[in-house]
XYZ file of C-alpha atoms in Angstrom:
298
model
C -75.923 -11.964 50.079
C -77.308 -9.136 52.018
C -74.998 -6.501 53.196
C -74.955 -4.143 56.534
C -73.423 -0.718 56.913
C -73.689 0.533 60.477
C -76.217 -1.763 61.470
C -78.844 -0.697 58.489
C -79.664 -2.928 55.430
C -78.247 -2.034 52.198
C -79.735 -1.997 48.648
C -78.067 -0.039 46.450
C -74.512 -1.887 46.441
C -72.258 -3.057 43.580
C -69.209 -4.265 42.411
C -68.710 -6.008 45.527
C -65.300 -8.255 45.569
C -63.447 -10.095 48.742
C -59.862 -10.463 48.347
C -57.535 -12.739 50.584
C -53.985 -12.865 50.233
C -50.846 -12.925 52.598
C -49.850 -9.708 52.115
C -53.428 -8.447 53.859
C -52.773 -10.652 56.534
C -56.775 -10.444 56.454
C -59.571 -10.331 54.035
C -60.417 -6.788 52.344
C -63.560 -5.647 50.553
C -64.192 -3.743 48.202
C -67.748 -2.054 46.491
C -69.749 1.071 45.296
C -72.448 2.942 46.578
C -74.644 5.568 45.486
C -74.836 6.402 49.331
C -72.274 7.853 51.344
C -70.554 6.408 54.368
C -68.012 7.469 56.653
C -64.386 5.595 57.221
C -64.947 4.025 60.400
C -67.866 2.224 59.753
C -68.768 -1.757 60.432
C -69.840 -3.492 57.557
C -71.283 -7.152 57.684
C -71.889 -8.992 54.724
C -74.054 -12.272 55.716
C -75.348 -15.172 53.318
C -77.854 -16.985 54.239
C -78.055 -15.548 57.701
C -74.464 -16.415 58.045
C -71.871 -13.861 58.564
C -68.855 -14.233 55.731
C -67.550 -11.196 56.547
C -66.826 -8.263 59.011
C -65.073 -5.280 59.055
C -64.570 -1.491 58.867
C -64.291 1.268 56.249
C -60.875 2.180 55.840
C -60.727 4.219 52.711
C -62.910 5.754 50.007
C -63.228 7.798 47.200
C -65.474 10.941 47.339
C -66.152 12.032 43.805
C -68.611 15.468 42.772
C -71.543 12.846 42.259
C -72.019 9.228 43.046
C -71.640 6.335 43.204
C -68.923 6.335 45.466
C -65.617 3.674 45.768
C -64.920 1.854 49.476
C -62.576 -0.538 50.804
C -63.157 -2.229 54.128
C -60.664 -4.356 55.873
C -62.029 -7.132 58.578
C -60.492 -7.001 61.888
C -56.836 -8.360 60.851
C -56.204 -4.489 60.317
C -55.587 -4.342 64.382
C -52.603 -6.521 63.560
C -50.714 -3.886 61.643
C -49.928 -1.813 65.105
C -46.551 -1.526 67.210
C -46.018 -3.258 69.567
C -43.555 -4.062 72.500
C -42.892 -7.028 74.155
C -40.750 -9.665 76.118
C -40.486 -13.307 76.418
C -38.541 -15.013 78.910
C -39.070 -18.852 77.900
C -42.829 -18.868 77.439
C -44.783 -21.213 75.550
C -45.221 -19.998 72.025
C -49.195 -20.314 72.518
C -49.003 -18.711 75.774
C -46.472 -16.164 73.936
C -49.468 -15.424 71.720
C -52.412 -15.361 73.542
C -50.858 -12.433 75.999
C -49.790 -10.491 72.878
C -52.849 -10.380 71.940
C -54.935 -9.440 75.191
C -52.519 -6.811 75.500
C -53.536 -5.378 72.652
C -56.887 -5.790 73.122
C -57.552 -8.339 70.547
C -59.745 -11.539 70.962
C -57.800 -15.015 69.944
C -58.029 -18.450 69.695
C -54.989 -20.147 69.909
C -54.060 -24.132 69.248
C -51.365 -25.614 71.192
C -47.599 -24.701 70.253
C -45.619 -25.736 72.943
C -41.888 -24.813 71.632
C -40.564 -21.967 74.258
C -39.991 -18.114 73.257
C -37.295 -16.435 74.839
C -36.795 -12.913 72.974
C -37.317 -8.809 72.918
C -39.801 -8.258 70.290
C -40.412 -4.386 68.951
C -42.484 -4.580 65.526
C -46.152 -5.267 64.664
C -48.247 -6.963 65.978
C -48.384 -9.425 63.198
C -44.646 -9.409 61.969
C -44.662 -10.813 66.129
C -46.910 -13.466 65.318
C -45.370 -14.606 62.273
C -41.865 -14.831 64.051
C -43.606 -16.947 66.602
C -45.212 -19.586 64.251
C -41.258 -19.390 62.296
C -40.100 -20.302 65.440
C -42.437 -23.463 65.896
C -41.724 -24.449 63.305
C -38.017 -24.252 63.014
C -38.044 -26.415 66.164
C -41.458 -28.977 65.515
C -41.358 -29.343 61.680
C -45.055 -27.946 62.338
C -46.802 -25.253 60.208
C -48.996 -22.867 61.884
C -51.198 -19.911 60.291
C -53.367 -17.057 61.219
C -56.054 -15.972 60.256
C -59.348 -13.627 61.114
C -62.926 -14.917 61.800
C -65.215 -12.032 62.240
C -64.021 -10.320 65.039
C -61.185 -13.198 66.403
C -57.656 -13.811 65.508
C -57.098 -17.645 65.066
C -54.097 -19.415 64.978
C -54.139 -23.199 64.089
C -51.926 -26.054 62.802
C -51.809 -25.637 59.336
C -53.506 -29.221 58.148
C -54.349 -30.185 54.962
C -58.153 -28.774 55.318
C -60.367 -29.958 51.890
C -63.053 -27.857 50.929
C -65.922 -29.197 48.259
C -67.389 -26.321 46.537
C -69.082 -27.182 43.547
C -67.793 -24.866 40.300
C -67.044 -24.442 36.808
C -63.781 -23.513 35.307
C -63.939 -20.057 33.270
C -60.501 -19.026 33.044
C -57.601 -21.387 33.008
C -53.999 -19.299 32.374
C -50.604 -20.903 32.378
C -48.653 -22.424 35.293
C -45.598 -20.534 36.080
C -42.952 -22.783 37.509
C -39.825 -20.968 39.295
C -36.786 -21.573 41.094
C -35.657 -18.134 42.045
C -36.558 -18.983 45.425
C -35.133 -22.598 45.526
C -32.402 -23.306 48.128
C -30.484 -26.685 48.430
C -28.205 -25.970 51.473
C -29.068 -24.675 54.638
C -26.296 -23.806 57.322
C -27.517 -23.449 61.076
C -25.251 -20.708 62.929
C -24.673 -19.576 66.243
C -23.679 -15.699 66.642
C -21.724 -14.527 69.354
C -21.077 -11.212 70.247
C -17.239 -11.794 68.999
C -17.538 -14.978 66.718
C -19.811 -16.903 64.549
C -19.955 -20.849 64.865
C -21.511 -22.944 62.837
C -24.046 -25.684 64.071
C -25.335 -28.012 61.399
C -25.796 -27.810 58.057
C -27.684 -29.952 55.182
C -27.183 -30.895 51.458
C -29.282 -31.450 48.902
C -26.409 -33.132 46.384
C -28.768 -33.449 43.440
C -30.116 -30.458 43.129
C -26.896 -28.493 43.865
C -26.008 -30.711 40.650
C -29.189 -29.260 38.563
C -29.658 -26.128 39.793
C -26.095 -24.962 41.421
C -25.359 -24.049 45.066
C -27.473 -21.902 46.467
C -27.524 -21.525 50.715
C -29.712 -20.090 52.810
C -28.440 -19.220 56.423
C -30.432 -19.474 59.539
C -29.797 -17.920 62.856
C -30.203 -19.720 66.080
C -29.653 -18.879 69.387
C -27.186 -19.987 72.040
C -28.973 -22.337 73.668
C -29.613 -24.694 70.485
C -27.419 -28.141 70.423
C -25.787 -29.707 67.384
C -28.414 -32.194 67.581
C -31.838 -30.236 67.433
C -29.876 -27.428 64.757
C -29.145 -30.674 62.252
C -33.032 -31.473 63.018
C -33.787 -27.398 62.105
C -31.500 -27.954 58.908
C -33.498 -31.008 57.657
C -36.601 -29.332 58.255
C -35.835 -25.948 56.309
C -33.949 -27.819 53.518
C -37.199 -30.053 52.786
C -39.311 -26.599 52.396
C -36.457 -24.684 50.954
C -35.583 -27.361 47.968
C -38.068 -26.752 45.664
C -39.670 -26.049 42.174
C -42.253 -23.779 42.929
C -45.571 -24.280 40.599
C -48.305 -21.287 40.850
C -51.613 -21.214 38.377
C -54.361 -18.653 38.350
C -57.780 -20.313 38.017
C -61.366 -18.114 37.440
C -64.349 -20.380 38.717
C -68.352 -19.946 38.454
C -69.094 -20.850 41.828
C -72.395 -22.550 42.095
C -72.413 -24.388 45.398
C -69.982 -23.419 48.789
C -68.331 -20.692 47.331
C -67.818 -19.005 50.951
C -65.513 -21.809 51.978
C -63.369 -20.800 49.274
C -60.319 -18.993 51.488
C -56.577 -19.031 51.284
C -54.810 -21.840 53.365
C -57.623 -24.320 52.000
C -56.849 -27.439 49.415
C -59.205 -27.896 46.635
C -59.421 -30.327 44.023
C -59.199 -29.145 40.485
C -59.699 -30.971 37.484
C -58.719 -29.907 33.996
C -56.779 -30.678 31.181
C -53.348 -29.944 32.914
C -54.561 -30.023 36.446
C -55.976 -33.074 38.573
C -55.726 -33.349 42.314
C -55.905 -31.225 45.299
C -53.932 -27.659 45.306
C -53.187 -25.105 48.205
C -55.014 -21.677 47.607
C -52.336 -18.915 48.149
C -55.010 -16.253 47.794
C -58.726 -15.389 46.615
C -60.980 -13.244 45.097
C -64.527 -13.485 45.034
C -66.663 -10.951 43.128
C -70.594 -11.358 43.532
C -72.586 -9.527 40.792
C -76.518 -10.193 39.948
C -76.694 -13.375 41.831
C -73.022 -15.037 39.880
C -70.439 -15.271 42.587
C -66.725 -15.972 40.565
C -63.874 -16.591 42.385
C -60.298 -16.237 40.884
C -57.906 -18.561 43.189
C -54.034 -18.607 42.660
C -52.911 -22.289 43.171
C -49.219 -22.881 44.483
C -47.402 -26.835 44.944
């Protein structure tokens, strides 16, 4: 791993960890220096002549004497601006791409072809995310974004494998929750005046085992009885659910960069074997070990 601060080769770095998660959006790093660098700064961190990440200073801590505390953020920290925009019955990938070039941020967008007609003022991201709900309130399809060096890329969310080769350090206990479990959804229509109610879906069984609990979801006027039973189905499917989540440290000895959030992985252990989602990631990289610490959800 050889890292870049300002263009200019690095030695004396340490403590050097990668985080990805969805409340960053993006991926932030963190390290130590016994130089001293200014916020605002491009960092690169390549491997093997390939770039794993890029990104600026955003924050540091400037003690009496070294070494000194950063955190860099890649380029997902554009996303966290204001922004103002309309749609008047756009394609959703169309929708994105021009928020995007507006704000001066380059994209890659895969085909979403469900139609955005709405007033957006909030971030740039919370826009995004609205967008992809949107899909997939009408398709059934997931969609995610994420930052590659200096591009936002949004893609079908597909069950992508990765094959890193690892040993199992840490294994903690699986925490299993329903707190977020839903087992009726109701599809409504609101007027200026009234409220009507378009479809709505049951999940008898679990309303048996767990007790009713709804979850309401807005649509707007132009959605029939047909396509808001279709939206009900979908969101009860996702809603109606035990949610499992594990932590897992690993001794990553072979494709540890692939290692990112959004990514299945099979695990094998005494309680675990199959392929999991990563929800987020940590990599730390200290005299030549590189350990990840992955939180699993299913």
């Amino acid at each position: 791993m050889t890292i870049y601060v300002a263009g200019k080769k690095q030695d004396l770095i340490g403590n050097v960890s990668f985080t990805t998660n969805d409340e960053t959006n993006g991926e932030e790093m963190t390290f130590s220096s016994l130089k001293k660098f200014k916020n605002g700064r491009i960092i690169k961190v390549t491997d093997n002549k390939a770039v794993q990440f890029l990104g600026t200073i955003v924050r540091m801590t400037d003690p009496e004497k070294p070494p000194y505390d950063y955190t860099a953020i890649d380029f997902s920290r554009s996303l966290n601006g204001d922004c103002l925009i309309q749609f008047k019955g756009v394609r959703a990938d169309e929708a994105l791409k021009s928020l995007f070039k507006k704000y001066g941020i380059k994209c890659s967008v895969c085909d979403i072809p469900t139609k955005i007609s709405k007033i957006y003022k909030d971030t740039i991201i919370n826009v995004a995310k609205n967008i992809m709900h949107l899909a997939y309130k009408d398709q059934g399809k997931k969609y995610y974004l994420e930052v590659r060096g200096a591009k936002v890329v949004v893609e079908q969310k597909k069950k992508k494998k990765i094959r890193p080769t690892f040993v199992v350090q840490d294994d903690s206990a699986i925490e299993r929750s329903i707190e977020e479990l839903r087992n009726r959804v109701v599809i409504v229509s609101q007027g200026e005046k009234s409220m009507k109610v378009l479809a709505r879906a049951d999940a008898k069984k679990s309303q048996k085992s767990y007790g009713l609990m709804q979850h309401n979801e807005e649509a707007d006027d132009k959605t029939t009885k047909v396509k808001a039973q279709a939206q009900a189905k979908t969101l009860l499917k996702k809603l109606n659910k035990q949610k499992n989540n594990k932590s897992l440290t690993l001794i990553v000895t072979k494709g540890a960069w692939s290692i990112r959030k959004n990514r299945l992985i099979y695990i094998k252990t005494k309680r675990l074997k199959g392929w999991y989602e990563i929800k987020s990631c940590t990599h730390e990289v200290q005299s030549g070990t590189h350990k990840c610490t992955i939180d699993l959800e299913w």
